[in-house]
Tab-separated table of N, CA and C in Angstrom:
chain	number	residue	atom	x	y	z
A	1	UNK	N	-36.604	11.192	54.234
A	1	UNK	CA	-35.705	11.017	53.366
A	1	UNK	C	-35.489	9.297	53.309
A	2	UNK	N	-35.952	9.185	54.820
A	2	UNK	CA	-35.146	7.589	54.901
A	2	UNK	C	-36.328	6.307	54.558
A	3	UNK	N	-37.778	7.347	54.419
A	3	UNK	CA	-38.819	6.192	53.559
A	3	UNK	C	-38.390	6.338	52.198
A	4	UNK	N	-37.881	7.047	51.619
A	4	UNK	CA	-37.697	7.529	50.180
A	4	UNK	C	-36.421	6.342	50.081
A	5	UNK	N	-35.486	6.126	50.915
A	5	UNK	CA	-34.589	5.198	50.729
A	5	UNK	C	-34.732	3.689	51.188
A	6	UNK	N	-35.721	3.268	52.179
A	6	UNK	CA	-36.692	2.100	52.310
A	6	UNK	C	-37.263	1.898	51.091
A	7	UNK	N	-38.155	2.499	50.536
A	7	UNK	CA	-39.003	2.086	49.307
A	7	UNK	C	-37.861	1.802	48.282
A	8	UNK	N	-36.230	2.635	48.186
A	8	UNK	CA	-35.635	2.030	46.611
A	8	UNK	C	-34.633	1.027	47.248
A	9	UNK	N	-34.752	0.342	48.781
A	9	UNK	CA	-34.462	-0.502	48.804
A	9	UNK	C	-35.077	-2.173	48.688
A	10	UNK	N	-36.714	-1.529	48.651
A	10	UNK	CA	-37.338	-2.510	48.046
A	10	UNK	C	-37.635	-2.614	46.779
A	11	UNK	N	-37.617	-1.130	45.525
A	11	UNK	CA	-38.643	-1.444	44.859
A	11	UNK	C	-37.420	-1.753	44.072
A	12	UNK	N	-35.868	-1.717	43.624
A	12	UNK	CA	-34.934	-2.852	43.045
A	12	UNK	C	-34.680	-3.914	43.152
A	13	UNK	N	-34.660	-4.128	43.776
A	13	UNK	CA	-34.967	-6.069	43.887
A	13	UNK	C	-36.398	-6.753	43.502
A	14	UNK	N	-37.043	-5.825	43.358
A	14	UNK	CA	-38.910	-6.253	42.848
A	14	UNK	C	-38.575	-5.976	41.291
A	15	UNK	N	-37.919	-5.237	41.174
A	15	UNK	CA	-37.570	-4.797	39.675
A	15	UNK	C	-36.704	-6.340	39.064
A	16	UNK	N	-35.804	-6.665	39.683
A	16	UNK	CA	-34.885	-7.798	39.776
A	16	UNK	C	-35.725	-8.731	39.276
A	17	UNK	N	-36.166	-9.800	40.291
A	17	UNK	CA	-37.478	-10.369	40.520
A	17	UNK	C	-38.273	-10.883	39.800
A	18	UNK	N	-38.814	-9.100	39.166
A	18	UNK	CA	-39.675	-9.144	37.814
A	18	UNK	C	-38.792	-9.665	36.571
A	19	UNK	N	-37.636	-9.294	36.283
A	19	UNK	CA	-36.204	-9.721	35.380
A	19	UNK	C	-36.430	-10.695	35.129
A	20	UNK	N	-36.221	-11.785	36.366
A	20	UNK	CA	-36.025	-12.877	36.654
A	20	UNK	C	-37.171	-14.028	35.826
A	21	UNK	N	-38.584	-13.375	36.606
A	21	UNK	CA	-39.272	-13.449	36.047
A	21	UNK	C	-40.121	-14.135	34.543
A	22	UNK	N	-39.654	-12.573	34.301
A	22	UNK	CA	-40.137	-12.596	32.937
A	22	UNK	C	-38.409	-13.428	31.431
A	23	UNK	N	-37.423	-13.301	31.868
A	23	UNK	CA	-36.198	-13.815	31.539
A	23	UNK	C	-36.700	-15.581	31.206
A	24	UNK	N	-37.267	-15.613	31.865
A	24	UNK	CA	-37.793	-17.585	32.905
A	24	UNK	C	-39.462	-17.895	31.603
A	25	UNK	N	-40.041	-17.097	31.903
A	25	UNK	CA	-40.766	-17.480	31.211
A	25	UNK	C	-40.788	-17.010	30.334
A	26	UNK	N	-39.875	-16.296	29.250
A	26	UNK	CA	-39.222	-15.885	27.645
A	26	UNK	C	-38.781	-17.537	27.349
A	27	UNK	N	-37.658	-17.848	28.448
A	27	UNK	CA	-37.002	-19.075	27.514
A	27	UNK	C	-37.996	-20.113	27.858
A	28	UNK	N	-39.321	-20.530	28.773
A	28	UNK	CA	-40.093	-21.449	28.521
A	28	UNK	C	-41.031	-20.924	26.798
A	29	UNK	N	-41.020	-20.436	26.360
A	29	UNK	CA	-41.914	-20.265	25.451
A	29	UNK	C	-40.394	-19.714	24.055
A	30	UNK	N	-39.504	-20.179	24.553
A	30	UNK	CA	-38.249	-20.064	23.603
A	30	UNK	C	-37.993	-19.257	23.127
A	31	UNK	N	-38.404	-18.126	23.739
A	31	UNK	CA	-37.979	-16.656	22.836
A	31	UNK	C	-36.053	-16.044	23.526
A	32	UNK	N	-35.050	-16.037	23.051
A	32	UNK	CA	-33.953	-15.996	23.518
A	32	UNK	C	-33.807	-14.077	23.624
A	33	UNK	N	-33.208	-13.995	24.427
A	33	UNK	CA	-33.103	-12.399	24.705
A	33	UNK	C	-31.589	-12.550	24.214
A	34	UNK	N	-31.023	-10.685	24.560
A	34	UNK	CA	-30.412	-10.484	23.355
A	34	UNK	C	-28.491	-11.482	24.459
A	35	UNK	N	-28.297	-11.275	25.877
A	35	UNK	CA	-27.058	-11.559	25.974
A	35	UNK	C	-26.807	-13.264	26.160
A	36	UNK	N	-27.684	-13.918	25.694
A	36	UNK	CA	-27.936	-15.129	26.066
A	36	UNK	C	-27.956	-16.527	24.310
A	37	UNK	N	-26.762	-17.068	25.150
A	37	UNK	CA	-26.720	-18.188	24.212
A	37	UNK	C	-27.775	-19.366	23.892
A	38	UNK	N	-28.009	-19.192	25.074
A	38	UNK	CA	-28.704	-20.552	25.500
A	38	UNK	C	-30.287	-20.461	26.148
A	39	UNK	N	-30.952	-21.263	25.766
A	39	UNK	CA	-32.038	-21.136	26.538
A	39	UNK	C	-31.829	-21.363	28.013
A	40	UNK	N	-30.777	-22.943	28.000
A	40	UNK	CA	-30.937	-22.774	29.714
A	40	UNK	C	-30.254	-21.530	30.659
A	41	UNK	N	-28.814	-21.254	30.464
A	41	UNK	CA	-28.604	-20.699	30.668
A	41	UNK	C	-29.638	-18.939	31.141
A	42	UNK	N	-30.534	-18.878	30.395
A	42	UNK	CA	-31.376	-17.853	30.127
A	42	UNK	C	-32.190	-17.801	31.297
A	43	UNK	N	-32.603	-19.311	31.475
A	43	UNK	CA	-34.071	-19.701	32.124
A	43	UNK	C	-33.075	-19.866	33.898
A	44	UNK	N	-31.753	-19.969	33.999
A	44	UNK	CA	-30.948	-20.073	35.089
A	44	UNK	C	-30.633	-19.300	35.848
A	45	UNK	N	-30.528	-18.121	34.979
A	45	UNK	CA	-29.882	-16.470	35.311
A	45	UNK	C	-31.390	-16.218	35.601
A	46	UNK	N	-32.418	-16.290	34.858
A	46	UNK	CA	-34.076	-15.613	35.091
A	46	UNK	C	-34.201	-16.368	36.474
A	47	UNK	N	-34.058	-17.423	37.089
A	47	UNK	CA	-33.893	-18.725	38.443
A	47	UNK	C	-33.710	-17.053	39.386
A	48	UNK	N	-32.047	-17.335	39.238
A	48	UNK	CA	-31.137	-17.062	39.514
A	48	UNK	C	-31.960	-15.290	40.462
A	49	UNK	N	-32.012	-14.510	38.853
A	49	UNK	CA	-32.534	-13.545	39.762
A	49	UNK	C	-34.045	-12.985	40.607
A	50	UNK	N	-34.625	-14.011	40.354
A	50	UNK	CA	-36.386	-14.261	40.802
A	50	UNK	C	-36.037	-14.666	42.333
A	51	UNK	N	-35.062	-15.723	42.756
A	51	UNK	CA	-34.884	-16.070	44.040
A	51	UNK	C	-33.756	-15.033	44.771
A	52	UNK	N	-33.033	-13.731	44.095
A	52	UNK	CA	-32.446	-12.799	45.097
A	52	UNK	C	-32.456	-11.594	44.949
A	53	UNK	N	-33.606	-11.423	43.962
A	53	UNK	CA	-34.776	-10.346	44.406
A	53	UNK	C	-35.739	-10.644	45.942
A	54	UNK	N	-36.629	-11.605	45.390
A	54	UNK	CA	-37.453	-12.316	46.577
A	54	UNK	C	-36.879	-12.010	47.611
A	55	UNK	N	-35.788	-12.911	47.815
A	55	UNK	CA	-34.854	-12.922	49.314
A	55	UNK	C	-34.226	-11.722	49.373
A	56	UNK	N	-34.072	-10.538	49.054
A	56	UNK	CA	-33.799	-10.071	49.307
A	56	UNK	C	-34.806	-8.634	50.010
A	57	UNK	N	-35.589	-8.920	49.282
A	57	UNK	CA	-37.408	-8.405	49.741
A	57	UNK	C	-37.436	-9.037	50.963
A	58	UNK	N	-37.367	-10.093	51.159
A	58	UNK	CA	-37.814	-10.871	52.470
A	58	UNK	C	-36.969	-11.065	53.514
A	59	UNK	N	-35.568	-10.399	53.133
A	59	UNK	CA	-34.474	-10.565	54.190
A	59	UNK	C	-34.697	-8.971	54.433
A	60	UNK	N	-34.834	-8.045	53.745
A	60	UNK	CA	-35.183	-6.527	53.994
A	60	UNK	C	-36.282	-6.299	55.419
A	61	UNK	N	-37.939	-7.429	54.942
A	61	UNK	CA	-38.927	-7.416	55.825
A	61	UNK	C	-38.756	-7.731	57.706
A	62	UNK	N	-38.420	-9.123	56.950
A	62	UNK	CA	-37.504	-9.558	57.958
A	62	UNK	C	-36.883	-8.809	58.970
A	63	UNK	N	-35.773	-8.340	58.690
A	63	UNK	CA	-34.659	-7.655	59.532
A	63	UNK	C	-35.441	-6.382	59.911
A	64	UNK	N	-36.192	-5.665	59.455
A	64	UNK	CA	-36.986	-4.360	59.791
A	64	UNK	C	-38.257	-4.633	61.068
A	65	UNK	N	-38.938	-6.541	60.468
A	65	UNK	CA	-40.010	-6.803	61.535
A	65	UNK	C	-39.318	-7.399	63.381
A	66	UNK	N	-37.681	-7.785	63.051
A	66	UNK	CA	-36.688	-8.552	63.818
A	66	UNK	C	-36.699	-7.260	65.058
A	67	UNK	N	-36.224	-6.254	64.165
A	67	UNK	CA	-36.133	-4.463	64.874
A	67	UNK	C	-37.303	-4.263	66.165
A	68	UNK	N	-38.746	-4.605	65.441
A	68	UNK	CA	-39.415	-3.701	65.679
A	68	UNK	C	-40.302	-4.765	66.912
A	69	UNK	N	-39.628	-6.189	66.805
A	69	UNK	CA	-39.812	-7.214	68.273
A	69	UNK	C	-41.286	-7.696	67.351
A	70	UNK	N	-41.350	-7.852	66.087
A	70	UNK	CA	-42.504	-8.468	65.652
A	70	UNK	C	-42.566	-9.537	64.993
A	71	UNK	N	-41.572	-10.609	65.742
A	71	UNK	CA	-41.199	-12.406	65.067
A	71	UNK	C	-41.674	-12.876	66.307
A	72	UNK	N	-42.001	-14.147	66.041
A	72	UNK	CA	-41.736	-15.056	66.917
A	72	UNK	C	-40.724	-15.107	67.854
A	73	UNK	N	-40.615	-15.613	68.783
A	73	UNK	CA	-39.594	-16.439	70.136
A	73	UNK	C	-38.007	-16.733	69.777
A	74	UNK	N	-38.656	-17.451	68.610
A	74	UNK	CA	-37.379	-18.060	67.878
A	74	UNK	C	-36.739	-17.401	67.371
A	75	UNK	N	-37.086	-16.369	66.642
A	75	UNK	CA	-36.113	-15.780	65.721
A	75	UNK	C	-36.010	-14.099	66.401
A	76	UNK	N	-36.207	-14.354	67.464
A	76	UNK	CA	-35.646	-13.522	67.990
A	76	UNK	C	-33.954	-13.560	68.626
A	77	UNK	N	-33.476	-12.377	68.738
A	77	UNK	CA	-32.120	-13.428	69.157
A	77	UNK	C	-31.658	-13.166	70.430
A	78	UNK	N	-30.184	-13.883	70.836
A	78	UNK	CA	-30.434	-14.796	72.211
A	78	UNK	C	-30.021	-13.685	73.387
A	79	UNK	N	-29.482	-12.022	73.033
A	79	UNK	CA	-29.318	-10.966	74.335
A	79	UNK	C	-30.091	-10.807	74.156
A	80	UNK	N	-31.290	-10.529	73.604
A	80	UNK	CA	-32.504	-9.531	73.668
A	80	UNK	C	-33.601	-10.392	75.029
A	81	UNK	N	-33.388	-11.994	74.149
A	81	UNK	CA	-34.410	-13.314	75.637
A	81	UNK	C	-33.649	-13.293	76.945
A	82	UNK	N	-32.239	-12.960	76.688
A	82	UNK	CA	-31.658	-13.528	78.002
A	82	UNK	C	-31.195	-11.746	79.312
A	83	UNK	N	-31.505	-11.069	78.331
A	83	UNK	CA	-32.388	-9.763	79.425
A	83	UNK	C	-33.321	-9.209	79.509
A	84	UNK	N	-34.076	-10.676	79.127
A	84	UNK	CA	-35.785	-10.412	79.830
A	84	UNK	C	-35.620	-10.917	80.896
A	85	UNK	N	-35.114	-12.324	81.587
A	85	UNK	CA	-35.043	-12.830	82.421
A	85	UNK	C	-35.569	-14.374	82.474
């Protein structure tokens, strides 16, 4: 069950990022999508979707690796470093 939740946490931002890429691509080629009246707004919303999706995936992976102590020393929390001596 936990793996399914983790998969959903990764898949939904991936879909949002893919939608962002699609919106940006369509605006570059001049294809309007329904809710947008301007091509610049469509591109900007696509860019926001892309960065939000990639940021959420990256943050999830970074948090998981940080919890398992698989990150560099500079990214580890200061409390864990202080307890090591």
